[in-house]
Short mmCIF file of C-alpha atoms and ligand atoms in Angstrom, two decimals:
data_model
loop_
_atom_site.label_atom_id
_atom_site.label_comp_id
_atom_site.label_asym_id
_atom_site.label_seq_id
_atom_site.Cartn_x
_atom_site.Cartn_y
_atom_site.Cartn_z
CA UNK G 263 -0.09 -0.12 0.03
CA UNK G 264 1.36 3.69 -0.96
CA UNK G 265 1.44 6.07 1.46
CA UNK G 266 -1.43 8.47 1.88
CA UNK G 267 -1.66 12.04 0.32
CA UNK G 268 -4.54 14.30 0.93
CA UNK G 269 -4.56 16.74 -1.79
CA UNK G 270 -6.55 20.03 -0.55
CA UNK G 271 -7.43 22.08 -3.18
CA UNK G 272 -8.24 25.59 -2.28
CA UNK G 273 -9.93 28.50 -4.32
CA UNK G 274 -7.48 30.01 -6.69
CA UNK G 275 -7.38 29.56 -10.52
CA UNK G 276 -4.49 26.96 -9.80
CA UNK G 277 -7.13 24.63 -9.33
CA UNK G 278 -7.79 23.86 -12.76
CA UNK G 279 -4.60 21.88 -12.27
CA UNK G 280 -5.54 19.77 -9.37
CA UNK G 281 -6.62 17.03 -11.42
CA UNK G 282 -3.01 16.80 -12.74
CA UNK G 283 -1.44 16.90 -9.45
CA UNK G 284 -3.77 13.64 -8.57
CA UNK G 285 -2.33 11.75 -11.87
CA UNK G 286 1.46 12.67 -10.85
CA UNK G 287 1.04 11.89 -7.35
CA UNK G 288 -0.28 8.34 -8.57
CA UNK G 289 1.88 7.88 -10.71
CA UNK G 290 4.63 8.31 -7.94
CA UNK G 291 2.86 5.72 -6.38
CA UNK G 292 1.15 7.43 -3.57
CA UNK G 293 -2.85 6.72 -2.76
CA UNK G 294 -4.46 9.89 -3.02
CA UNK G 295 -7.60 11.37 -1.82
CA UNK G 296 -9.01 14.66 -2.35
CA UNK G 297 -10.68 17.95 -0.58
CA UNK G 298 -11.85 20.53 -2.48
CA UNK G 299 -13.21 24.11 -0.78
CA UNK G 300 -16.39 25.59 -2.15
CA UNK G 301 -14.45 28.00 -4.21
CA UNK G 302 -11.76 25.60 -5.57
CA UNK G 303 -15.14 23.81 -6.89
CA UNK G 304 -15.54 27.11 -9.13
CA UNK G 305 -12.36 26.23 -11.07
CA UNK G 306 -12.16 22.61 -10.98
CA UNK G 307 -15.02 19.84 -10.56
CA UNK G 308 -15.67 17.24 -7.86
CA UNK G 309 -16.09 14.68 -11.02
CA UNK G 310 -12.58 15.56 -12.44
CA UNK G 311 -10.93 14.96 -9.16
CA UNK G 312 -12.93 12.10 -7.94
CA UNK G 313 -12.55 10.03 -11.46
CA UNK G 314 -8.59 10.84 -11.20
CA UNK G 315 -8.43 9.88 -7.50
CA UNK G 316 -10.74 6.75 -7.67
CA UNK G 317 -12.34 8.07 -4.13
CA UNK G 318 -14.95 10.39 -3.31
CA UNK G 319 -14.21 13.93 -2.98
CA UNK G 320 -14.28 15.68 0.68
CA UNK G 321 -16.49 18.89 0.21
CA UNK G 322 -18.01 21.30 1.82
CA UNK G 323 -21.25 20.53 3.79
CA UNK G 324 -20.58 16.91 3.87
CA UNK G 325 -19.91 16.30 7.45
CA UNK G 326 -19.14 12.44 8.10
CA UNK G 327 -17.43 10.09 6.60
CA UNK G 328 -18.65 6.67 5.17
CA UNK G 329 -17.49 5.12 8.53
CA UNK G 330 -19.45 7.62 10.45
CA UNK G 331 -16.53 9.54 11.83
CA UNK G 332 -16.73 13.28 11.62
CA UNK G 333 -14.98 14.01 8.05
CA UNK G 334 -11.87 16.49 9.23
CA UNK G 335 -11.21 14.04 11.92
CA UNK G 336 -11.13 11.03 9.74
CA UNK G 337 -9.45 12.98 6.79
CA UNK G 338 -6.30 14.41 9.47
CA UNK G 339 -5.89 10.62 10.60
CA UNK G 340 -5.73 8.81 6.94
CA UNK G 341 -3.20 11.20 5.75
CA UNK G 342 0.63 10.87 5.89
CA UNK G 343 0.63 14.25 4.27
CA UNK G 344 -1.85 16.96 3.22
CA UNK G 345 -0.92 18.98 0.29
CA UNK G 346 -2.49 22.29 0.05
CA UNK G 347 -2.70 23.28 -3.52
CA UNK G 348 -3.09 25.51 -4.80
CA UNK G 349 -2.96 27.04 -1.30
CA UNK G 350 -4.73 30.80 -1.14
CA UNK G 351 -3.83 33.60 1.22
CA UNK G 352 -7.08 32.93 2.99
CA UNK G 353 -6.15 29.37 3.43
CA UNK G 354 -2.63 30.19 4.89
CA UNK G 355 -4.64 32.77 7.25
CA UNK G 356 -7.35 30.45 8.48
CA UNK G 357 -4.56 27.63 9.23
CA UNK G 358 -2.39 30.10 10.73
CA UNK G 359 -4.94 31.29 13.16
CA UNK G 360 -6.19 27.80 14.06
CA UNK G 361 -9.37 28.96 12.70
CA UNK G 362 -11.47 25.66 11.61
CA UNK G 363 -13.69 27.52 9.57
CA UNK G 364 -14.09 25.30 6.52
CA UNK G 365 -13.10 21.65 5.74
CA UNK G 366 -9.68 22.48 4.53
CA UNK G 367 -8.70 24.66 7.63
CA UNK G 368 -10.79 22.15 9.82
CA UNK G 369 -8.70 19.58 8.54
CA UNK G 370 -5.26 20.97 9.19
CA UNK G 371 -5.95 22.03 12.78
CA UNK G 372 -7.61 18.35 13.57
CA UNK G 373 -4.11 17.22 13.75
CA UNK G 374 -2.35 16.52 10.57
CA UNK G 375 0.61 14.86 10.86
CA UNK G 376 2.39 16.79 7.98
CA UNK G 377 1.27 19.39 6.17
CA UNK G 378 3.03 20.86 2.62
CA UNK G 379 1.25 24.42 1.08
CA UNK G 380 1.89 24.76 -2.15
CA UNK G 381 0.66 28.57 -2.58
CA UNK G 382 -0.48 30.01 -5.78
CA UNK G 383 -1.32 33.97 -5.89
CA UNK G 384 -0.88 37.09 -7.38
CA UNK G 385 2.63 38.60 -6.49
CA UNK G 386 1.23 41.59 -4.43
CA UNK G 387 -0.80 39.25 -2.26
CA UNK G 388 2.48 37.08 -1.79
CA UNK G 389 4.48 39.67 -1.14
CA UNK G 390 1.72 41.44 1.89
CA UNK G 391 3.31 41.31 5.06
CA UNK G 392 0.00 39.62 6.68
CA UNK G 393 0.69 36.85 4.28
CA UNK G 394 4.32 36.24 4.84
CA UNK G 395 3.90 36.63 8.72
CA UNK G 396 1.30 33.90 8.35
CA UNK G 397 3.65 31.64 6.17
CA UNK G 398 6.43 32.47 9.07
CA UNK G 399 4.25 31.15 11.62
CA UNK G 400 3.16 28.05 9.85
CA UNK G 401 6.73 27.16 9.21
CA UNK G 402 7.66 27.70 12.81
CA UNK G 403 5.18 25.14 13.63
CA UNK G 404 6.68 22.33 11.24
CA UNK G 405 4.75 22.91 7.90
CA UNK G 406 6.75 23.01 4.79
CA UNK G 407 6.28 24.89 1.56
CA UNK G 408 6.77 24.28 -2.03
CA UNK G 409 7.04 27.33 -3.86
CA UNK G 410 5.64 29.71 -5.00
CA UNK G 411 7.49 30.11 -8.14
CA UNK G 412 8.31 33.03 -10.61
CA UNK G 413 6.01 32.96 -13.53
CA UNK G 414 2.99 33.88 -15.82
CA UNK G 415 -0.10 34.49 -13.70
CA UNK G 416 -3.62 32.98 -15.17
CA UNK G 417 -5.56 36.14 -14.89
CA UNK G 418 -5.55 38.18 -18.24
CA UNK G 419 -3.32 41.48 -18.15
CA UNK G 420 -1.33 40.40 -14.83
CA UNK G 421 2.41 40.73 -15.17
CA UNK G 422 4.46 37.58 -14.25
CA UNK G 423 6.04 37.87 -10.91
CA UNK G 424 6.76 35.38 -7.65
CA UNK G 425 3.50 33.46 -7.00
CA UNK G 426 2.80 31.20 -9.45
CA UNK G 427 2.00 27.30 -8.06
CA UNK G 428 4.54 24.85 -8.91
CA UNK G 429 4.08 22.43 -11.70
CA UNK G 430 2.17 19.19 -10.82
CA UNK G 431 5.41 17.11 -11.32
CA UNK G 432 7.13 19.44 -9.00
CA UNK G 433 4.74 19.18 -6.30
CA UNK G 434 4.76 15.22 -6.63
CA UNK G 435 8.75 15.55 -6.04
CA UNK G 436 8.06 17.69 -3.51
CA UNK G 437 5.48 15.26 -1.59
CA UNK G 438 8.10 12.26 -2.02
CA UNK G 439 10.73 14.09 -0.84
CA UNK G 440 8.92 14.69 2.62
CA UNK G 441 7.69 11.22 2.79
CA UNK G 442 11.14 9.38 2.33
CA UNK G 443 12.89 7.95 5.10
CA UNK G 444 16.41 10.30 5.32
CA UNK G 445 18.90 7.31 5.51
CA UNK G 446 21.73 9.65 3.69
CA UNK G 447 21.57 12.24 6.17
CA UNK G 448 24.69 13.88 7.37
CA UNK G 449 25.99 12.32 4.17
CA UNK G 450 27.33 14.55 1.06
CA UNK G 451 26.43 12.73 -2.62
CA UNK G 452 28.76 14.48 -5.76
CA UNK G 453 27.06 13.03 -9.11
CA UNK G 454 28.03 13.92 -12.48
CA UNK G 455 25.53 13.37 -15.62
CA UNK G 456 25.14 14.24 -19.02
CA UNK G 457 27.62 14.69 -21.94
CA UNK G 458 30.51 17.12 -22.18
CA UNK G 459 31.40 19.38 -24.95
CA UNK G 460 34.95 19.22 -26.92
CA UNK G 461 34.62 22.65 -28.80
CA UNK G 462 36.58 23.03 -32.00
CA UNK G 463 35.36 26.66 -32.43
CA UNK G 464 32.89 28.79 -30.88
CA UNK G 465 29.88 26.89 -32.71
CA UNK G 466 31.29 23.24 -33.57
CA UNK G 467 31.78 20.62 -31.12
CA UNK G 468 32.36 17.21 -30.19
CA UNK G 469 29.69 15.34 -27.93
CA UNK G 470 27.59 12.26 -27.21
CA UNK G 471 23.66 11.68 -26.64
CA UNK G 472 23.80 11.48 -23.08
CA UNK G 473 20.21 12.92 -21.93
CA UNK G 474 21.88 13.08 -18.17
CA UNK G 475 18.44 10.95 -16.94
CA UNK G 476 20.51 8.69 -15.16
CA UNK G 477 23.04 10.85 -13.21
CA UNK G 478 19.95 13.28 -12.55
CA UNK G 479 17.74 10.32 -11.21
CA UNK G 480 20.44 9.22 -8.54
CA UNK G 481 21.03 13.20 -7.64
CA UNK G 482 17.44 13.22 -7.01
CA UNK G 483 16.99 10.26 -4.75
CA UNK G 484 19.87 11.15 -2.79
CA UNK G 485 18.21 14.37 -2.07
CA UNK G 486 15.28 12.94 -1.06
CA UNK G 487 17.04 10.54 0.99
CA UNK G 488 18.46 13.50 2.99
CA UNK G 489 21.68 13.66 1.54
CA UNK G 490 23.30 17.12 0.93
CA UNK G 491 24.08 16.61 -3.11
CA UNK G 492 26.24 18.08 -5.57
CA UNK G 493 25.48 17.62 -9.26
CA UNK G 494 27.92 18.72 -11.66
CA UNK G 495 26.56 18.44 -15.22
CA UNK G 496 27.30 18.87 -18.99
CA UNK G 497 24.78 20.45 -21.02
CA UNK G 498 21.27 18.76 -20.67
CA UNK G 499 17.67 19.43 -21.16
CA UNK G 500 16.78 18.85 -17.64
CA UNK G 501 15.63 21.45 -15.33
CA UNK G 502 17.53 21.77 -12.01
CA UNK G 503 16.05 19.68 -9.38
CA UNK G 504 15.30 21.77 -5.98
CA UNK G 505 17.36 21.14 -3.20
CA UNK G 506 20.36 20.23 -5.32
CA UNK G 507 23.64 22.45 -5.63
CA UNK G 508 24.07 22.39 -9.20
CA UNK G 509 27.44 22.82 -11.03
CA UNK G 510 27.19 23.26 -14.53
CA UNK G 511 30.00 22.98 -16.95
CA UNK G 512 30.81 22.42 -20.65
CA UNK G 513 33.79 20.26 -21.72
CA UNK G 514 35.72 17.62 -19.84
CA UNK G 515 38.40 19.70 -18.28
CA UNK G 516 35.75 22.09 -16.79
CA UNK G 517 34.17 18.49 -15.27
CA UNK G 518 37.56 17.60 -14.25
CA UNK G 519 38.23 20.71 -12.35
CA UNK G 520 34.70 20.78 -10.55
CA UNK G 521 34.85 17.47 -9.27
CA UNK G 522 38.22 17.61 -8.11
CA UNK G 523 37.13 21.00 -6.28
CA UNK G 524 34.34 19.14 -4.35
CA UNK G 525 35.82 15.76 -4.09
CA UNK G 526 37.27 16.40 -0.36
CA UNK G 527 33.86 17.02 0.72
CA UNK G 528 31.99 14.11 -0.90
CA UNK G 529 31.20 10.57 0.76
CA UNK G 530 30.14 9.02 -2.34
CA UNK G 531 30.63 9.84 -6.15
CA UNK G 532 28.41 8.69 -9.10
CA UNK G 533 30.19 9.51 -12.11
CA UNK G 534 26.94 8.88 -14.45
CA UNK G 535 28.50 11.64 -17.01
CA UNK G 536 29.29 10.56 -20.28
CA UNK G 537 32.80 12.13 -20.62
CA UNK G 538 34.11 12.77 -23.97
CA UNK G 539 38.03 10.74 -23.96
CA UNK G 540 39.13 12.99 -26.38
CA UNK G 541 39.19 16.51 -27.37
CA UNK G 542 40.56 18.82 -30.17
CA UNK G 543 43.98 19.58 -29.91
CA UNK G 544 43.31 22.88 -30.64
CA UNK G 545 40.14 25.08 -30.04
CA UNK G 546 40.09 27.98 -32.77
CA UNK G 547 38.87 31.23 -30.87
CA UNK G 548 36.72 32.04 -34.23
CA UNK G 549 34.53 30.15 -36.50
CA UNK G 550 36.85 28.61 -39.23
CA UNK G 551 35.20 28.57 -42.61
CA UNK G 552 34.98 25.42 -44.55
CA UNK G 553 37.64 25.08 -47.21
CA UNK G 554 38.68 22.03 -49.19
CA UNK G 555 37.16 18.72 -49.49
CA UNK G 556 38.78 16.83 -46.66
CA UNK G 557 39.81 18.00 -43.03
CA UNK G 558 41.56 16.04 -40.64
CA UNK G 559 41.40 16.63 -36.81
CA UNK G 560 44.02 15.97 -34.60
CA UNK G 561 42.18 14.80 -30.87
CA UNK G 562 44.36 14.64 -27.31
CA UNK G 563 42.98 12.57 -24.48
CA UNK G 564 41.11 14.34 -21.67
CA UNK G 565 42.08 13.50 -17.89
CA UNK G 566 40.16 10.62 -16.71
CA UNK G 567 38.26 12.00 -14.00
CA UNK G 568 37.64 9.14 -12.23
CA UNK G 569 40.71 7.54 -12.37
CA UNK G 570 42.05 10.31 -10.83
CA UNK G 571 39.60 10.28 -7.73
CA UNK G 572 40.48 6.38 -7.48
CA UNK G 573 44.10 7.56 -7.14
CA UNK G 574 43.27 10.16 -4.62
CA UNK G 575 39.94 8.44 -2.65
CA UNK G 576 40.25 8.10 1.36
CA UNK G 577 36.88 7.11 2.70
CA UNK G 578 34.96 7.93 -0.53
CA UNK G 579 32.88 5.20 -2.22
CA UNK G 580 33.26 5.54 -5.92
CA UNK G 581 30.90 4.26 -8.28
CA UNK G 582 31.35 4.40 -11.89
CA UNK G 583 29.60 3.20 -15.25
CA UNK G 584 30.61 1.67 -18.40
CA UNK G 585 29.65 1.46 -21.85
CA UNK G 586 30.40 -1.12 -23.67
CA UNK G 587 29.16 -2.94 -26.51
CA UNK G 588 31.19 -6.13 -26.38
CA UNK G 589 32.77 -8.12 -23.66
CA UNK G 590 31.06 -6.21 -21.37
CA UNK G 591 31.73 -8.11 -18.35
CA UNK G 592 35.20 -8.39 -18.22
CA UNK G 593 36.16 -4.83 -19.61
CA UNK G 594 33.62 -3.47 -16.94
CA UNK G 595 35.51 -5.35 -14.10
CA UNK G 596 38.67 -4.45 -15.63
CA UNK G 597 37.89 -0.94 -15.48
CA UNK G 598 36.78 -1.01 -11.81
CA UNK G 599 39.87 -2.46 -10.96
CA UNK G 600 41.57 0.20 -13.20
CA UNK G 601 40.29 2.78 -11.63
CA UNK G 602 40.01 1.61 -7.90
CA UNK G 603 36.15 1.97 -8.01
CA UNK G 604 33.62 0.14 -5.35
CA UNK G 605 30.71 -0.30 -7.90
CA UNK G 606 30.70 -0.52 -11.42
CA UNK G 607 27.64 0.00 -13.36
CA UNK G 608 27.35 -1.57 -16.83
CA UNK G 609 25.08 -0.30 -19.69
CA UNK G 610 24.21 -1.04 -22.88
CA UNK G 611 23.72 1.72 -25.00
CA UNK G 612 23.06 -0.60 -28.49
CA UNK G 613 19.78 -1.72 -26.40
CA UNK G 614 16.92 0.34 -28.76
CA UNK G 615 14.79 -0.10 -25.26
CA UNK G 616 17.22 1.47 -22.76
CA UNK G 617 19.50 3.18 -25.06
CA UNK G 618 20.69 6.69 -24.73
CA UNK G 619 17.55 9.13 -23.76
CA UNK G 620 15.27 6.61 -22.34
CA UNK G 621 13.38 6.71 -18.91
CA UNK G 622 14.10 3.21 -18.50
CA UNK G 623 17.36 1.42 -18.02
CA UNK G 624 18.76 -2.13 -17.26
CA UNK G 625 22.41 -2.31 -15.52
CA UNK G 626 24.47 -4.93 -14.57
CA UNK G 627 26.36 -4.13 -11.25
CA UNK G 628 29.56 -5.34 -10.40
CA UNK G 629 31.36 -4.96 -6.94
CA UNK G 630 35.25 -5.19 -6.28
CA UNK G 631 34.74 -8.58 -4.51
CA UNK G 632 33.88 -9.75 -7.84
CA UNK G 633 29.90 -10.35 -7.10
CA UNK G 634 27.93 -9.40 -10.43
CA UNK G 635 24.08 -8.70 -10.32
CA UNK G 636 21.65 -7.99 -13.30
CA UNK G 637 19.18 -5.56 -12.48
CA UNK G 638 16.33 -5.59 -15.22
CA UNK G 639 15.02 -2.86 -17.11
CA UNK G 640 13.09 -0.43 -14.64
CA UNK G 641 12.87 3.34 -14.39
CA UNK G 642 16.18 4.95 -13.85
CA UNK G 643 14.91 6.32 -10.61
CA UNK G 644 14.04 3.09 -9.28
CA UNK G 645 17.75 1.80 -10.45
CA UNK G 646 19.20 5.00 -8.84
CA UNK G 647 17.45 3.74 -5.50
CA UNK G 648 18.87 0.54 -5.61
CA UNK G 649 22.23 1.92 -6.49
CA UNK G 650 22.08 4.30 -3.72
CA UNK G 651 20.71 1.59 -1.06
CA UNK G 652 24.06 -1.17 -2.33
CA UNK G 653 26.25 1.95 -1.75
CA UNK G 654 25.17 2.68 1.80
CA UNK G 655 26.07 -0.52 2.37
CA UNK G 656 30.14 0.49 1.50
CA UNK G 657 29.81 3.52 3.72
CA UNK G 658 31.22 4.42 6.86
CA UNK G 659 28.74 5.05 9.49
CA UNK G 660 28.52 8.75 9.56
CA UNK G 661 30.68 10.84 12.77
N1 CTP J 978 35.28 8.69 -17.14
C1 CTP J 978 36.02 9.78 -16.36
N2 CTP J 978 36.67 10.91 -17.34
C2 CTP J 978 36.94 10.34 -18.45
C3 CTP J 978 35.96 9.27 -19.30
C4 CTP J 978 35.44 8.76 -18.31
O1 CTP J 978 35.75 9.83 -15.16
N3 CTP J 978 37.72 11.22 -19.37
C5 CTP J 978 34.37 8.21 -15.80
C6 CTP J 978 32.85 8.17 -16.69
O2 CTP J 978 32.02 8.84 -16.07
C7 CTP J 978 32.56 6.31 -16.39
C8 CTP J 978 33.46 5.87 -16.31
O3 CTP J 978 34.76 6.58 -16.32
O4 CTP J 978 31.73 6.40 -14.88
C9 CTP J 978 33.96 4.70 -17.60
O5 CTP J 978 33.70 5.43 -18.74
P1 CTP J 978 34.19 5.17 -19.94
O6 CTP J 978 34.56 5.96 -21.00
O7 CTP J 978 33.30 3.59 -20.33
O8 CTP J 978 35.31 4.60 -19.66
P2 CTP J 978 36.96 4.18 -20.55
O9 CTP J 978 38.00 4.17 -19.13
O10 CTP J 978 37.32 5.67 -21.04
O11 CTP J 978 37.11 2.91 -21.18
P3 CTP J 978 36.93 2.86 -22.80
O12 CTP J 978 38.05 3.44 -23.25
O13 CTP J 978 37.08 1.35 -22.53
O14 CTP J 978 35.64 3.05 -23.19
#
């Protein structure tokens, strides 16, 4: 049974996204029930929320749960977390004052264990001192906040500003963070992700099709488990994950510098980046016009970042990736030894189902002892979780 999330929908324009929030929460594995204020139902519908959650919606004027218990008491006891999305200024004010005036505020006052607020309002309202005081009071009581973000407002003619509700998938990610056991608390995890670009001139470069998804999944999973996470990434199309320190780099040399700089702080390093092994021997300062029928490029080696970490490592656990198209196991194990790693994950880039850019992957994980396990096709996030659990076994107890 998944953990239980009550989505309490407040009466703002962002309530139109509430059914999508339910979808994203369910996709993340949560059991979801919904509550909607009377105003929320001016923007979204009871039928939409009931359809996507698979449960009746708690609405104003319904006093009792099917069990016969008072509805707000039942809901507060049922939910592992109450997500208020969107939360209006009035919802925040009622909760801060303990004014159990409607079903939403009554549920929160009735002892909801964890409350996560996703405010959505015009920037002028969000900036108002009364609203900010209420936010501070709720935070002091242990309530958490997700957003608001800077962005476009629903009402026509309003300028963009700070007050937009986070997107449904971001809210699901925040909920997951709050409901995950913090078995990585006190640890620092350094992750690399994505490709590198090795420039020939300002507009041409050598690179590879790495999407960065595997490394980002590791970074997000480690963050959810309470680690301090540093993500050194090459150019990707992925948004910066919240709660992660991101260090954008472009070339292998830049990644080398950034990773070595942060290595002393790390307890675990996961090198998921597809670092280019070669770079053009020279980088032209200006774009070179094409001439002649042939062009010869001279390439030189980039630093092997992971091999250097292997030489420098003290307490750090090192995880590498290997991409092989043939003789995978023996080549990957030799790589583990050569680079002094604790674990190496073997990928199969030529398998069309799990190739570059896919959301799923399959890995063969080899330990230093030679113990080898094949992890069948699963989401990159699920594989990241397994990898972190395995790496934890190699780590010393936190001091
Ligand atoms: N790696 C690195 N620095 C490089 C190249 C690779 O740190 N310049 C890391 C990758 O992030 C990955 C691991 O080393 O975790 C394996 O990379 P790969 O290129 O497959 O291994 P190589 O040792 O370069 O071996 P081969 O030439 O056989 O591919």
